[in-house]
Structure formats: structure tokens, C-alpha cells
Amino acid sequence: MAKNGMEMLIAGAVIGAVVMLVALMSLGVSPGMTTAALSSTQNAQASASVNSYVDTSISGGTSITFGALDPGTSNNYATSAVTVITNTGNSNTAVDVYVQSTNLTNTTFVIPVGNLKVSKDNSTAWASLVNSPDWLASNVSADNGYYENVAKLGTADFYFKLDVPVAQEAADYTGTITIKSVKNGQAPN
Amino acid sequence: MRNATATTIAISLFLFFSLVAAADAPKLSFGSMQSGERGSLLPGETQTFKIYFFVDSEYGNRITHITLNATDIPDGWNVTINPEIHQSVISVNGAEKTITESLYVEPKPILNESDIPDPKPDGIAYLNSPSGKGFLQAKMAEVTITVPADAKSGDSGRINIAGVAQWYGDQGVVLFTQARDFVYTISVASPEEFTEEIITPVVNVSQNATQNASSAQPESGSDNTVLFVVGGIVIIAVAYLFTRKK
């Protein structure tokens, strides 16, 4: 009898423990059990840079001439019809094209740079060239080139004319026009 | 009949010489490839970058003379360019002329990969043109930048190499040149071991939601205790049943 009582007590304790366990789990409590993660995600940063190829070509001559001019004359066109800048197929970027010039000088006398003018189409919007460190179209800021975003294999036309100031001294004058092509969006220095 | 023949000959000669003149018309090409624009250096450290120059004979038929100058150098930083600017004597249409340049590049055709010489000639690099037509024959300049030994971590320097390309030959009133900038941005790295410390933790919405959900549940430590108690009872019971004498 005593043994049967003990067995009944043990059975009751086991049943009670199991019922309590089931009740806890049904309430959403995880009694110390965890499941191993089946997957995880980790991120790593990757980076690469592509080299910049810029190849621009001037055609129309190494220089421009205006011939023999009288003082006090204006709108004297360069003898060469047009100077063309090509962003060649060897570039891997579009380019912004800036332009500047020196004064026209000989050893003694000067024709100021503002008398040398440039146009994109030989008809409208002639602009006076500027000295270094300035550039056309606007100072040294980005995305302000005389030509913007010239695509690979694209071209940019330049027409030039010269005004000769009144009473300009007789002499042979020379100067230099500089064309700077930068990666699209980069500022010229 | 004679007049027609003479006219034909005259026109033919005119066209012939026009084509010859057009083929010889100057094409002034300035091609460059800047290999790398950024670096991260320790104080006192040095890094060398390469700039390649080329004249593809499809777009250029005159020798391009290039001058490189370092501008915009931050205080205390050191920049050298190889080759240095030097004087050269050239002959233009038979007349000798002394000029100043860093290097010159002659017009050369793009090559198929199979046409690249082996061994490669000194001083010539072969670059895969973005045109997809083959390999450009290029010369190289090196720009070496040194960070000051007393530079502070987090500092940075911007160095500009100003390139100017010139051509000689026709001497008109106004000559053309081309200019191009090669900009380098160098940051100063920290020589000390990397450390990171949270100063002000930020509690975001997702964290709040997680904390609110978990506050309604018993802690996992008490859950483990329940499991151990139940397990212990079952084990004791089974042991008693198996060991008791009938």
C-alpha cells in the first residue's frame, strides 16, 4: 500500500511537470530552447576605380592668321574657316571644353586679348577671349565650359575674328590660344 | 577636243593636290591616361603615380611636345615629376629650334595585340584603347608625392599637375596649345591601431519594439530552470521505477 502510494506520488509529479512544460510552451515561452540560425548575412565593401582616358585633337591648323590689317578695323575673320576640336574615340569620358588666350604682342606693343573673339557657329554670340587664369565660358568653375559635355567622337567648332584698335602701332603680333578639355563636370584650374 | 582634254587634266591635277594637301593638314592630338587619382598615405610616406601620353596617328600627325608642372601643392608636401622639364633641340622644316619640354610623343598607329613587339621597347607602354580598336603606344611620366612627416591623421592634400601640349611648324599669328589637369587627392592615414568607441548610443524605433516585446516574457534564465526541474523529476521517477524491488 505504501509502495503504491509512493508510485502514485511519483507518477503525479511526472505528469504535473510535463503538463507545466506544455503549458509554458503553449503560452509562447521558450524554456531555454533555441534553434540554430539556418542562414546569416554578412556584408563586405568592394571598390574599384576606372582610369580616365582623354584624347582631344585640333584640326584646321597649328595656328590662325588674320593677314595684313588696318588699325581701327573690326570683325576681321581668321583666314582658316574653322578650327575643330574632336573628343576622339580613345576617350572614355565626355569632356567640357574651356578656352583662353594671351594678348597679341610683339616686343613692344600689345593688342589686348579682348579684341580676339570666338564663336561656335560664325553667326551669333561672339565672345571676347580672356587671359589666364580665367577661362571661357565662366571663370574656373565646373560645368561652365565654352562647350559642355562633348561626347566621345563629338566635335566642337571654333571661329575666330580680330578687332584692331584705332592707332594700333604697326608690327607683327603673335599670341597663343589654349584649349583645355576636362572630364565632364571637373573644374579647370 | 583638245580643250576638253586639257580641262580634264587640270581638274584631275587640282583634285590630286587638294587630297595631298588635306592629308598633310595638321592634326594636333593630345592623348592622356591618368592611372589612379587617389591615395591614402601615412605621415612621411611616398606614393608614385603614372600618367601616360599618346598620339594616335588616326587623330594626330604632328609630334606633341608636353610640359608638366606641379601646381596647388599643399604646404610641406613634396611633389616630383619624372622626366623633369629640360631643353631639347628640334629641327622644324630644316631649321633648328631650342624648346623646353618634359617629354614628346610621336604619332603612332593603334596596334593589334598580336603586333605588340616582344620584347617591348624601352619607354613604351601599350594601353588598351577605349575605342576597342587595339593598343595605344604610349610614353609614361611619373608623379611622386610625399606626405609631410608631421601631417595629422585625417588631413588631405590636393595636388594638380598642369600639362600643356604644344606643336611646332606653321607660324601663324596665334598658335594653338592644349592644356589638361591631372588632379590627385591624398588622405593622411592614422599610424595608430584602429579603435572605435560608442560615445552616445542612439536608440532607434526597431530597438524599442524589440525591448517592449521581450518585457512581456519571462527571461530566458528562468526558462532554463523550468526545463531542468522537469527533466530532473522525470529522471528520478524513471530511476525509481526501474530500481524498485517487486
Short mmCIF file of C-alpha atoms in Angstrom, two decimals:
data_model
loop_
_atom_site.label_atom_id
_atom_site.label_comp_id
_atom_site.label_asym_id
_atom_site.label_seq_id
_atom_site.Cartn_x
_atom_site.Cartn_y
_atom_site.Cartn_z
CA MET A 1 0.00 0.00 0.00
CA ALA A 2 2.76 2.35 0.94
CA LYS A 3 4.61 1.39 -2.19
CA ASN A 4 1.52 2.00 -4.30
CA GLY A 5 1.19 5.41 -2.69
CA MET A 6 4.78 6.29 -3.48
CA GLU A 7 4.34 5.20 -7.07
CA MET A 8 1.20 7.27 -7.36
CA LEU A 9 3.06 10.29 -5.94
CA ILE A 10 5.93 9.93 -8.40
CA ALA A 11 3.57 9.44 -11.32
CA GLY A 12 1.68 12.56 -10.29
CA ALA A 13 4.87 14.60 -10.06
CA VAL A 14 5.97 13.49 -13.52
CA ILE A 15 2.58 14.20 -15.05
CA GLY A 16 2.44 17.60 -13.36
CA ALA A 17 5.88 18.56 -14.59
CA VAL A 18 5.03 17.58 -18.15
CA VAL A 19 1.74 19.48 -18.03
CA MET A 20 3.53 22.59 -16.74
CA LEU A 21 6.09 22.34 -19.54
CA VAL A 22 3.39 22.02 -22.18
CA ALA A 23 1.50 24.97 -20.68
CA LEU A 24 4.58 27.20 -20.77
CA MET A 25 5.28 26.33 -24.41
CA SER A 26 1.69 26.97 -25.41
CA LEU A 27 1.98 30.47 -23.88
CA GLY A 28 4.86 31.17 -26.25
CA VAL A 29 7.58 30.81 -23.66
CA SER A 30 10.64 29.06 -24.98
CA PRO A 31 12.04 27.14 -21.95
CA GLY A 32 15.63 27.61 -22.79
CA MET A 33 15.31 26.00 -26.20
CA THR A 34 16.75 27.77 -29.13
CA THR A 35 17.03 26.88 -32.73
CA ALA A 36 20.31 27.35 -34.54
CA ALA A 37 20.32 30.00 -37.25
CA LEU A 38 19.84 28.40 -40.64
CA SER A 39 21.38 31.34 -42.51
CA SER A 40 23.30 34.54 -41.87
CA THR A 41 24.21 37.52 -43.94
CA GLN A 42 27.46 39.44 -43.85
CA ASN A 43 28.36 42.43 -45.95
CA ALA A 44 31.75 43.40 -47.24
CA GLN A 45 32.56 46.55 -49.18
CA ALA A 46 34.04 46.33 -52.65
CA SER A 47 35.51 49.25 -54.56
CA ALA A 48 37.20 49.87 -57.91
CA SER A 49 38.21 52.91 -59.92
CA VAL A 50 38.38 53.14 -63.70
CA ASN A 51 41.24 55.11 -65.24
CA SER A 52 40.47 58.29 -67.13
CA TYR A 53 41.36 58.41 -70.86
CA VAL A 54 41.10 61.84 -72.55
CA ASP A 55 42.21 62.31 -76.16
CA THR A 56 41.33 65.53 -77.97
CA SER A 57 42.55 66.63 -81.38
CA ILE A 58 42.66 70.06 -83.03
CA SER A 59 42.25 70.18 -86.78
CA GLY A 60 42.37 73.24 -89.00
CA GLY A 61 45.99 74.16 -88.44
CA THR A 62 48.54 74.70 -85.70
CA SER A 63 47.70 78.39 -85.71
CA ILE A 64 45.38 81.01 -87.16
CA THR A 65 46.25 84.10 -89.14
CA PHE A 66 44.36 87.27 -89.94
CA GLY A 67 46.51 88.64 -92.74
CA ALA A 68 47.51 92.28 -93.03
CA LEU A 69 45.00 94.51 -91.21
CA ASP A 70 44.41 98.25 -90.90
CA PRO A 71 44.16 99.90 -87.49
CA GLY A 72 40.64 100.76 -86.40
CA THR A 73 39.06 97.81 -88.21
CA SER A 74 36.84 95.18 -86.66
CA ASN A 75 35.37 91.77 -87.42
CA ASN A 76 38.48 90.60 -89.26
CA TYR A 77 37.95 86.88 -89.71
CA ALA A 78 40.75 84.34 -89.43
CA THR A 79 41.89 83.08 -92.82
CA SER A 80 41.21 79.47 -91.83
CA ALA A 81 37.48 78.79 -91.91
CA VAL A 82 37.03 76.90 -88.67
CA THR A 83 39.06 75.17 -86.00
CA VAL A 84 37.54 71.89 -84.84
CA ILE A 85 38.18 70.08 -81.58
CA THR A 86 37.38 66.36 -81.60
CA ASN A 87 36.90 64.24 -78.50
CA THR A 88 38.30 61.12 -80.10
CA GLY A 89 37.34 57.50 -79.78
CA ASN A 90 40.28 56.95 -77.45
CA SER A 91 38.48 58.87 -74.69
CA ASN A 92 36.29 57.11 -72.15
CA THR A 93 34.58 60.27 -70.96
CA ALA A 94 32.70 63.25 -72.30
CA VAL A 95 34.65 66.48 -71.93
CA ASP A 96 33.94 70.11 -71.13
CA VAL A 97 36.00 72.45 -73.31
CA TYR A 98 37.37 75.75 -71.98
CA VAL A 99 39.33 78.38 -73.95
CA GLN A 100 41.60 81.30 -73.10
CA SER A 101 44.23 83.35 -74.92
CA THR A 102 47.19 85.58 -74.35
CA ASN A 103 47.34 89.17 -75.57
CA LEU A 104 48.73 89.57 -79.08
CA THR A 105 52.15 91.11 -78.67
CA ASN A 106 55.38 91.94 -80.29
CA THR A 107 58.44 93.06 -78.30
CA THR A 108 56.94 96.46 -77.57
CA PHE A 109 53.25 96.71 -78.39
CA VAL A 110 50.11 94.88 -77.33
CA ILE A 111 46.69 94.11 -78.78
CA PRO A 112 44.62 93.25 -75.67
CA VAL A 113 43.08 89.80 -75.58
CA GLY A 114 39.53 91.18 -75.54
CA ASN A 115 39.91 92.12 -79.20
CA LEU A 116 40.21 88.46 -80.12
CA LYS A 117 36.75 86.92 -80.33
CA VAL A 118 35.34 83.43 -80.66
CA SER A 119 32.04 81.99 -81.82
CA LYS A 120 30.60 78.49 -82.06
CA ASP A 121 28.82 79.00 -85.36
CA ASN A 122 30.28 82.13 -87.03
CA SER A 123 26.99 83.95 -86.81
CA THR A 124 25.83 84.76 -83.31
CA ALA A 125 27.12 85.19 -79.78
CA TRP A 126 30.70 86.26 -80.32
CA ALA A 127 32.60 86.29 -77.03
CA SER A 128 35.82 88.10 -76.21
CA LEU A 129 38.61 85.81 -75.16
CA VAL A 130 40.15 86.14 -71.70
CA ASN A 131 43.63 85.88 -70.19
CA SER A 132 44.87 83.21 -67.82
CA PRO A 133 43.84 82.35 -65.13
CA ASP A 134 40.32 82.94 -66.48
CA TRP A 135 38.59 80.68 -68.99
CA LEU A 136 35.56 80.97 -71.25
CA ALA A 137 32.78 80.48 -70.60
CA SER A 138 32.95 81.24 -66.89
CA ASN A 139 35.92 81.62 -64.59
CA VAL A 140 37.19 78.37 -63.18
CA SER A 141 34.04 76.67 -62.03
CA ALA A 142 32.94 73.24 -63.11
CA ASP A 143 30.27 72.67 -65.75
CA ASN A 144 30.85 76.12 -67.24
CA GLY A 145 32.89 75.24 -70.28
CA TYR A 146 32.61 77.05 -73.59
CA TYR A 147 31.40 73.69 -74.79
CA GLU A 148 29.77 71.39 -72.26
CA ASN A 149 29.63 67.61 -72.30
CA VAL A 150 31.20 66.95 -75.70
CA ALA A 151 30.59 63.24 -76.12
CA LYS A 152 33.12 60.70 -77.25
CA LEU A 153 33.58 61.19 -81.03
CA GLY A 154 31.83 64.56 -80.70
CA THR A 155 33.23 67.83 -82.06
CA ALA A 156 33.35 71.49 -81.03
CA ASP A 157 33.73 74.28 -83.62
CA PHE A 158 35.65 77.49 -83.04
CA TYR A 159 35.52 80.56 -85.29
CA PHE A 160 37.82 83.49 -84.61
CA LYS A 161 37.90 87.15 -85.55
CA LEU A 162 40.03 90.11 -84.50
CA ASP A 163 39.36 93.80 -83.90
CA VAL A 164 42.33 96.11 -84.38
CA PRO A 165 42.24 99.15 -82.08
CA VAL A 166 42.42 102.60 -83.55
CA ALA A 167 46.01 103.84 -83.89
CA GLN A 168 47.43 100.38 -83.18
CA GLU A 169 51.15 100.51 -83.88
CA ALA A 170 52.40 98.78 -87.00
CA ALA A 171 54.09 95.49 -86.08
CA ASP A 172 53.81 91.72 -86.36
CA TYR A 173 51.83 90.44 -83.41
CA THR A 174 51.66 86.88 -82.07
CA GLY A 175 49.77 85.13 -79.31
CA THR A 176 48.65 81.73 -78.06
CA ILE A 177 45.15 80.29 -77.74
CA THR A 178 44.88 77.47 -75.18
CA ILE A 179 42.10 74.93 -75.30
CA LYS A 180 41.58 72.86 -72.19
CA SER A 181 39.45 69.73 -72.23
CA VAL A 182 38.49 68.33 -68.83
CA LYS A 183 36.47 65.34 -67.77
CA ASN A 184 32.80 66.32 -67.79
CA GLY A 185 31.97 68.05 -64.51
CA GLN A 186 35.57 68.74 -63.50
CA ALA A 187 36.61 72.35 -62.95
CA PRO A 188 39.54 73.80 -64.92
CA ASN A 189 42.34 75.04 -62.69
CA MET B 1 38.54 68.03 -128.08
CA ARG B 2 41.92 69.40 -127.01
CA ASN B 3 40.18 71.89 -124.67
CA ALA B 4 38.18 69.07 -123.05
CA THR B 5 41.35 67.02 -122.52
CA ALA B 6 43.21 69.96 -121.03
CA THR B 7 40.30 70.75 -118.74
CA THR B 8 40.09 67.17 -117.56
CA ILE B 9 43.81 67.09 -116.81
CA ALA B 10 43.62 70.39 -114.95
CA ILE B 11 40.71 69.24 -112.82
CA SER B 12 42.43 65.95 -112.06
CA LEU B 13 45.62 67.69 -111.00
CA PHE B 14 43.62 70.08 -108.82
CA LEU B 15 41.81 67.23 -107.09
CA PHE B 16 45.04 65.28 -106.62
CA PHE B 17 46.90 68.14 -104.98
CA SER B 18 43.86 69.00 -102.87
CA LEU B 19 43.80 65.48 -101.48
CA VAL B 20 47.51 65.59 -100.81
CA ALA B 21 47.18 68.91 -99.03
CA ALA B 22 44.24 67.64 -96.95
CA ALA B 23 46.16 64.55 -95.92
CA ASP B 24 49.00 66.71 -94.69
CA ALA B 25 46.80 69.22 -92.90
CA PRO B 26 47.94 69.39 -89.27
CA LYS B 27 46.04 67.36 -86.70
CA LEU B 28 47.19 68.18 -83.18
CA SER B 29 46.38 65.34 -80.82
CA PHE B 30 46.86 65.32 -77.05
CA GLY B 31 46.02 61.92 -75.57
CA SER B 32 46.45 61.03 -71.91
CA MET B 33 45.56 58.37 -69.36
CA GLN B 34 45.84 59.14 -65.66
CA SER B 35 46.41 55.91 -63.75
CA GLY B 36 44.99 56.48 -60.28
CA GLU B 37 43.76 59.73 -58.74
CA ARG B 38 43.60 58.97 -55.02
CA GLY B 39 45.82 57.61 -52.30
CA SER B 40 45.97 57.09 -48.56
CA LEU B 41 49.40 57.54 -47.03
CA LEU B 42 50.95 57.57 -43.57
CA PRO B 43 52.84 60.71 -42.49
CA GLY B 44 56.21 60.74 -44.24
CA GLU B 45 55.14 58.15 -46.77
CA THR B 46 55.58 58.41 -50.55
CA GLN B 47 53.49 57.18 -53.46
CA THR B 48 54.21 57.29 -57.19
CA PHE B 49 51.50 57.66 -59.81
CA LYS B 50 51.80 57.22 -63.57
CA ILE B 51 50.43 59.39 -66.37
CA TYR B 52 50.55 58.01 -69.91
CA PHE B 53 50.63 60.13 -73.09
CA PHE B 54 49.90 59.02 -76.64
CA VAL B 55 49.23 60.31 -80.16
CA ASP B 56 47.02 58.02 -82.17
CA SER B 57 48.05 58.57 -85.79
CA GLU B 58 44.37 58.46 -86.79
CA TYR B 59 43.85 61.75 -84.92
CA GLY B 60 47.33 63.30 -84.84
CA ASN B 61 50.09 63.75 -87.41
CA ARG B 62 52.46 66.07 -85.57
CA ILE B 63 54.86 65.36 -82.70
CA THR B 64 53.25 66.51 -79.45
CA HIS B 65 55.60 68.25 -77.02
CA ILE B 66 54.37 68.11 -73.43
CA THR B 67 55.34 70.15 -70.38
CA LEU B 68 54.26 69.08 -66.88
CA ASN B 69 54.27 71.37 -63.84
CA ALA B 70 53.11 70.69 -60.30
CA THR B 71 50.75 73.37 -59.01
CA ASP B 72 48.49 73.63 -55.96
CA ILE B 73 50.98 71.82 -53.69
CA PRO B 74 49.90 71.93 -50.01
CA ASP B 75 52.42 73.39 -47.57
CA GLY B 76 55.07 70.89 -46.57
CA TRP B 77 54.13 68.32 -49.22
CA ASN B 78 56.71 67.32 -51.80
CA VAL B 79 55.96 66.54 -55.45
CA THR B 80 58.44 65.49 -58.12
CA ILE B 81 57.82 64.69 -61.79
CA ASN B 82 59.93 62.38 -63.90
CA PRO B 83 61.01 63.25 -66.54
CA GLU B 84 61.89 66.74 -65.41
CA ILE B 85 61.50 69.77 -67.64
CA HIS B 86 64.55 70.15 -69.87
CA GLN B 87 65.65 71.79 -73.09
CA SER B 88 65.61 69.97 -76.40
CA VAL B 89 66.81 70.90 -79.86
CA ILE B 90 64.44 70.07 -82.69
CA SER B 91 64.55 70.62 -86.45
CA VAL B 92 61.39 72.03 -87.99
CA ASN B 93 61.36 72.17 -91.77
CA GLY B 94 65.15 72.08 -91.66
CA ALA B 95 65.51 74.91 -89.15
CA GLU B 96 66.88 74.13 -85.69
CA LYS B 97 64.99 75.34 -82.69
CA THR B 98 65.58 75.03 -78.93
CA ILE B 99 62.47 74.25 -76.94
CA THR B 100 61.53 73.40 -73.34
CA GLU B 101 59.54 70.25 -72.57
CA SER B 102 59.08 67.32 -70.19
CA LEU B 103 58.61 64.72 -72.91
CA TYR B 104 57.47 64.35 -76.51
CA VAL B 105 55.17 61.81 -78.16
CA GLU B 106 55.28 60.85 -81.81
CA PRO B 107 52.21 59.80 -83.78
CA LYS B 108 51.91 56.02 -83.83
CA PRO B 109 49.17 53.68 -85.05
CA ILE B 110 46.99 51.61 -82.79
CA LEU B 111 48.26 48.01 -82.75
CA ASN B 112 46.52 44.68 -82.64
CA GLU B 113 47.62 42.66 -79.63
CA SER B 114 49.45 40.25 -81.93
CA ASP B 115 51.51 43.14 -83.34
CA ILE B 116 52.89 44.27 -79.98
CA PRO B 117 56.65 43.69 -80.10
CA ASP B 118 58.21 41.09 -77.86
CA PRO B 119 60.30 42.17 -76.06
CA LYS B 120 58.63 45.54 -75.70
CA PRO B 121 60.85 48.52 -76.49
CA ASP B 122 62.06 50.61 -73.56
CA GLY B 123 59.91 53.52 -72.58
CA ILE B 124 56.78 52.43 -74.49
CA ALA B 125 53.64 51.21 -72.76
CA TYR B 126 50.76 49.56 -74.58
CA LEU B 127 47.33 50.71 -73.41
CA ASN B 128 44.07 49.05 -74.37
CA SER B 129 42.20 51.88 -76.09
CA PRO B 130 38.59 52.56 -75.03
CA SER B 131 37.84 52.70 -78.76
CA GLY B 132 38.16 48.93 -78.82
CA LYS B 133 40.43 49.15 -81.85
CA GLY B 134 43.57 47.90 -80.18
CA PHE B 135 46.53 49.12 -78.19
CA LEU B 136 47.82 52.67 -77.97
CA GLN B 137 51.58 53.15 -77.93
CA ALA B 138 52.23 55.49 -75.01
CA LYS B 139 55.03 57.14 -73.09
CA MET B 140 54.94 57.49 -69.34
CA ALA B 141 55.59 60.21 -66.77
CA GLU B 142 55.78 59.52 -63.03
CA VAL B 143 54.43 61.79 -60.32
CA THR B 144 55.84 61.11 -56.84
CA ILE B 145 54.01 62.61 -53.86
CA THR B 146 55.40 62.67 -50.30
CA VAL B 147 53.29 63.48 -47.25
CA PRO B 148 54.95 65.61 -44.54
CA ALA B 149 56.19 63.64 -41.55
CA ASP B 150 54.18 65.90 -39.22
CA ALA B 151 50.91 65.55 -41.12
CA LYS B 152 47.93 64.69 -38.97
CA SER B 153 45.58 61.79 -39.46
CA GLY B 154 42.50 62.99 -41.32
CA ASP B 155 44.37 65.71 -43.22
CA SER B 156 44.23 65.59 -47.00
CA GLY B 157 46.12 67.20 -49.84
CA ARG B 158 45.06 68.13 -53.36
CA ILE B 159 47.84 68.26 -55.92
CA ASN B 160 47.39 69.43 -59.50
CA ILE B 161 49.77 68.58 -62.31
CA ALA B 162 49.24 71.06 -65.16
CA GLY B 163 50.01 69.60 -68.57
CA VAL B 164 50.47 71.72 -71.71
CA ALA B 165 50.85 70.28 -75.21
CA GLN B 166 52.50 72.27 -78.00
CA TRP B 167 53.24 71.79 -81.66
CA TYR B 168 55.79 73.40 -83.94
CA GLY B 169 55.70 74.12 -87.62
CA ASP B 170 53.33 76.64 -89.09
CA GLN B 171 53.98 80.02 -87.57
CA GLY B 172 50.81 81.99 -87.80
CA VAL B 173 49.71 84.94 -85.74
CA VAL B 174 48.11 82.89 -82.99
CA LEU B 175 49.34 79.43 -82.07
CA PHE B 176 47.24 76.68 -80.52
CA THR B 177 48.11 74.76 -77.39
CA GLN B 178 46.10 72.24 -75.40
CA ALA B 179 46.05 72.07 -71.62
CA ARG B 180 44.93 69.37 -69.23
CA ASP B 181 44.95 68.96 -65.46
CA PHE B 182 45.83 65.80 -63.58
CA VAL B 183 44.48 66.06 -60.04
CA TYR B 184 45.49 63.85 -57.12
CA THR B 185 43.74 63.67 -53.76
CA ILE B 186 45.80 62.14 -50.95
CA SER B 187 44.42 61.48 -47.47
CA VAL B 188 46.63 61.07 -44.42
CA ALA B 189 46.08 57.75 -42.66
CA SER B 190 46.49 57.11 -38.95
CA PRO B 191 49.63 55.25 -37.91
CA GLU B 192 47.94 54.01 -34.69
CA GLU B 193 45.96 50.81 -34.27
CA PHE B 194 42.36 51.18 -35.27
CA THR B 195 39.97 51.88 -32.38
CA GLU B 196 36.25 52.61 -32.23
CA GLU B 197 34.18 53.66 -29.24
CA ILE B 198 30.48 54.37 -28.87
CA ILE B 199 30.14 57.75 -27.16
CA THR B 200 26.38 58.30 -27.38
CA PRO B 201 24.37 55.21 -28.28
CA VAL B 202 21.33 56.01 -30.40
CA VAL B 203 18.13 54.08 -29.55
CA ASN B 204 16.04 53.65 -32.66
CA VAL B 205 12.46 52.55 -33.19
CA SER B 206 13.31 48.94 -34.03
CA GLN B 207 15.27 48.59 -30.79
CA ASN B 208 12.29 49.96 -28.76
CA ALA B 209 9.92 47.49 -30.39
CA THR B 210 12.19 44.58 -29.55
CA GLN B 211 12.55 45.68 -25.94
CA ASN B 212 8.76 46.09 -25.49
CA ALA B 213 8.05 42.65 -26.91
CA SER B 214 10.64 40.94 -24.73
CA SER B 215 9.48 42.67 -21.49
CA ALA B 216 6.22 40.62 -21.53
CA GLN B 217 8.09 37.34 -21.43
CA PRO B 218 9.97 35.71 -18.63
CA GLU B 219 13.66 35.88 -19.01
CA SER B 220 15.40 33.01 -20.67
CA GLY B 221 17.30 32.21 -17.49
CA SER B 222 14.09 31.17 -15.66
CA ASP B 223 13.00 29.19 -18.70
CA ASN B 224 16.15 27.08 -18.44
CA THR B 225 15.42 26.44 -14.77
CA VAL B 226 11.95 25.08 -15.58
CA LEU B 227 13.42 22.71 -18.14
CA PHE B 228 16.00 21.41 -15.69
CA VAL B 229 13.39 20.87 -12.95
CA VAL B 230 11.07 18.94 -15.22
CA GLY B 231 13.91 16.89 -16.58
CA GLY B 232 15.17 16.11 -13.13
CA ILE B 233 11.75 14.91 -11.93
CA VAL B 234 11.34 12.62 -14.92
CA ILE B 235 14.80 11.13 -14.47
CA ILE B 236 14.27 10.45 -10.76
CA ALA B 237 10.91 8.85 -11.44
CA VAL B 238 12.23 6.58 -14.13
CA ALA B 239 15.17 5.59 -11.98
CA TYR B 240 12.89 4.71 -9.06
CA LEU B 241 10.60 2.61 -11.22
CA PHE B 242 13.48 0.66 -12.71
CA THR B 243 15.31 0.08 -9.42
CA ARG B 244 12.44 -0.72 -7.04
CA LYS B 245 12.06 -4.28 -5.91
CA LYS B 246 8.82 -6.01 -6.83
#
